[in-house]
Amino acid sequence: MVKIFQAVKNIGRFLATCKIFVGKLSSSVTAPALIFFPLTISRFNCGFAGLMTFKITDKKSDIFNSDVVLTQLCEKVEGYGLHNILSGKITAKEYLHGQQTLISMEEIVSELKEENRQEILFFQAERTKKLENILRKMNLFLEGEEKILEDNAASLTSADLEIINSRIILFKDILWSLGKDILDNFAKIIDLAGAQKTESINRPAFKKYRQLNL
């Protein structure tokens, strides 16, 4: 019953704010929108798709701050390293600013894998450069953590070691995904396009070469 109520509430909110169009391209209107007899390029829709379409969000919006939040979380993680556990300032449960911080980072990296997010980052070199810098910094931090752990494992309890090792593995996975699944693929897309720099590729071409790379 609660789910039905929430669904009705969401529909009501959408209808209260949406704009109504007739015979328009979905890409030519801003969300939220309800389009009757929508136009499509090189395609003829029949049935319900030919009568009506909904545009809930503008997927190409450049307004998102996932990369900024990720950078902030990385800075928090760096402040909760092994030296703080060994000095008694924090417990093992607080290592790398806690499990929830790493889960949040993992979710953000998953968001950054989405095509619209990658498209924005690809064409905003400054944002991409910041992510590359934070990735490099975090990999160095992680190398240091592994060295500290190797030198001091005997002074830690088995329970603490289990927590620390599981956090390190998760953090490694996050950094690997950011580097290999997102940032490294930008260079591969440029190579596939036979271009020398990002500016030589337009947005439709980016999508095509991104799919080829995948």
C-alpha positions as a printed Julia matrix, in Angstrom:
214×3 Matrix{Float64}:
  0.0     0.0     0.0
  2.88    2.33    0.87
  4.52    1.63   -2.5
  1.28    2.4    -4.36
  0.88    5.66   -2.44
  4.49    6.64   -3.2
  4.01    5.84   -6.91
  0.85    7.97   -7.09
  2.68   10.76   -5.24
  5.58   10.65   -7.72
  3.23   10.72  -10.72
  1.37   13.67   -9.22
  4.64   15.53   -8.64
  5.71   14.87  -12.24
  2.4    16.03  -13.74
  2.41   19.14  -11.59
  5.79   20.29  -12.89
  6.03   18.86  -16.4
  5.61   20.78  -19.65
  3.39   19.43  -22.44
  4.43   19.38  -26.11
  3.0    18.08  -29.38
  5.14   16.8   -32.25
  8.55   17.54  -30.68
 11.9    15.75  -30.57
 12.66   14.49  -27.07
 16.16   15.97  -27.31
 14.77   19.43  -28.09
 12.79   19.85  -24.85
 13.82   20.11  -21.22
 12.67   17.66  -18.57
 10.25   16.97  -17.05
  8.08   16.84  -20.17
  5.16   14.97  -21.69
  5.27   14.79  -25.51
  2.27   13.77  -27.64
  3.09   12.37  -31.12
  6.86   12.57  -30.5
  9.17   12.97  -33.49
 12.05   10.56  -34.03
 14.84   10.64  -36.59
 14.82    7.81  -39.16
 12.24    5.81  -37.21
  8.46    5.48  -37.26
  6.9     4.57  -33.94
  3.61    2.73  -33.69
  1.35    1.92  -30.74
  1.8     3.82  -27.48
  5.36    4.88  -28.4
  3.96    6.74  -31.41
  1.37    8.57  -29.32
  3.24    9.67  -26.24
  6.65    9.78  -24.57
  7.91   10.96  -21.21
 11.15   12.77  -20.52
 11.84   12.46  -16.82
 15.37   13.87  -16.6
 17.95   15.59  -18.75
 20.62   12.91  -18.83
 23.17   15.21  -20.42
 23.09   17.72  -17.61
 26.6    18.87  -16.75
 25.45   19.54  -13.2
 26.69   16.68  -11.06
 29.35   16.6    -8.36
 30.12   12.89   -7.97
 33.79   13.48   -8.81
 34.01   16.29   -6.24
 32.42   14.14   -3.52
 34.77   11.27   -4.41
 37.76   13.57   -3.94
 36.44   14.7    -0.55
 35.92   11.1     0.58
 39.45   10.18   -0.5
 40.81   12.98    1.66
 38.85   11.6     4.63
 40.17    8.1     3.97
 43.75    9.38    3.95
 43.28   10.85    7.42
 42.33    7.46    8.89
 45.38    5.39    8.03
 47.18    2.62    9.87
 49.52    4.93   11.76
 46.44    6.24   13.62
 45.49    2.7    14.65
 49.02    1.9    15.8
 49.16    5.11   17.85
 45.77    4.39   19.43
 44.0     7.41   17.93
 41.38    5.31   16.13
 40.13    1.72   16.25
 40.3    -0.79   13.38
 36.58   -0.25   12.76
 37.33    3.38   11.91
 40.1     2.42    9.46
 39.87    4.31    6.15
 37.07    6.4     7.7
 34.85    3.37    8.12
 33.14    0.81    5.9
 30.31    3.16    4.9
 32.75    5.68    3.42
 34.22    2.99    1.15
 30.73    1.82    0.15
 29.84    5.41   -0.76
 33.01    5.66   -2.86
 32.14    2.41   -4.61
 28.67    3.75   -5.46
 30.11    7.0    -6.81
 32.56    5.16   -9.08
 29.63    3.09  -10.39
 27.82    6.35  -11.21
 30.88    7.65  -13.04
 30.79    4.56  -15.28
 27.47    5.71  -16.75
 27.73    6.93  -20.33
 26.38   10.43  -19.69
 28.78   10.94  -16.75
 31.73    9.66  -18.78
 30.78   11.9   -21.7
 30.81   14.98  -19.46
 34.14   14.08  -17.84
 35.69   13.27  -21.23
 34.96   16.75  -22.54
 35.88   18.52  -19.29
 39.62   17.86  -19.14
 40.12   19.77  -15.88
 37.75   17.49  -13.99
 39.34   14.4   -15.49
 42.81   15.67  -14.55
 41.71   16.12  -10.92
 40.46   12.53  -10.83
 43.77   11.3   -12.29
 45.66   13.23   -9.6
 43.54   11.87   -6.76
 43.89    8.34   -8.16
 47.67    8.68   -8.28
 47.73   10.08   -4.74
 45.49    7.32   -3.36
 47.54    4.57   -5.01
 50.65    5.95   -3.32
 48.77    6.13   -0.03
 47.65    2.52   -0.43
 51.19    1.36   -1.16
 52.29    3.04    2.06
 49.48    1.38    4.0
 50.47   -2.08    2.75
 54.08   -1.46    3.77
 53.03   -0.32    7.27
 50.79   -3.39    7.59
 53.59   -5.7     6.53
 55.94   -4.21    9.13
 53.42   -4.14   11.99
 51.07   -7.09   11.41
 52.41   -8.92   14.46
 51.25   -6.12   16.79
 47.64   -6.29   15.59
 44.95   -8.73   16.7
 43.51  -11.24   14.22
 40.14   -9.46   14.39
 41.74   -6.11   13.56
 43.78   -7.67   10.75
 40.61   -9.1     9.21
 38.94   -5.67    9.2
 42.03   -3.9     7.85
 42.64   -6.44    5.08
 38.99   -6.38    3.95
 39.06   -2.56    3.78
 42.3    -2.55    1.8
 40.87   -5.06   -0.7
 37.72   -2.97   -1.16
 39.72    0.24   -1.52
 41.96   -1.46   -4.11
 38.89   -2.53   -6.1
 37.53    1.03   -6.05
 40.8     2.54   -7.27
 41.22   -0.17   -9.91
 37.72    0.49  -11.24
 38.27    4.25  -11.32
 41.54    3.82  -13.18
 40.82    0.94  -15.55
 37.07    1.24  -16.18
 36.94    5.03  -16.48
 40.15    7.03  -16.84
 42.22    4.56  -18.89
 39.35    4.11  -21.31
 39.39    7.81  -22.2
 42.86    7.39  -23.73
 41.69    4.25  -25.56
 38.72    6.13  -27.03
 41.05    8.84  -28.35
 43.28    6.15  -29.91
 40.31    4.39  -31.5
 39.17    7.68  -33.01
 42.64    8.28  -34.44
 42.61   11.67  -32.73
 45.45   13.54  -31.04
 43.32   15.17  -28.35
 39.83   15.27  -26.84
 38.82   18.41  -28.75
 39.11   16.51  -32.04
 36.18   14.23  -31.11
 32.54   15.35  -31.08
 29.9    13.97  -28.71
 28.22   11.55  -31.18
 31.65   10.18  -32.09
 32.49    9.75  -28.4
 29.46    7.5   -27.93
 30.35    5.42  -30.97
 33.98    4.91  -29.97
 33.03    4.29  -26.35
 30.8     1.41  -27.5
 33.56    0.06  -29.74
 35.99    0.2   -26.84
 33.57   -1.67  -24.58
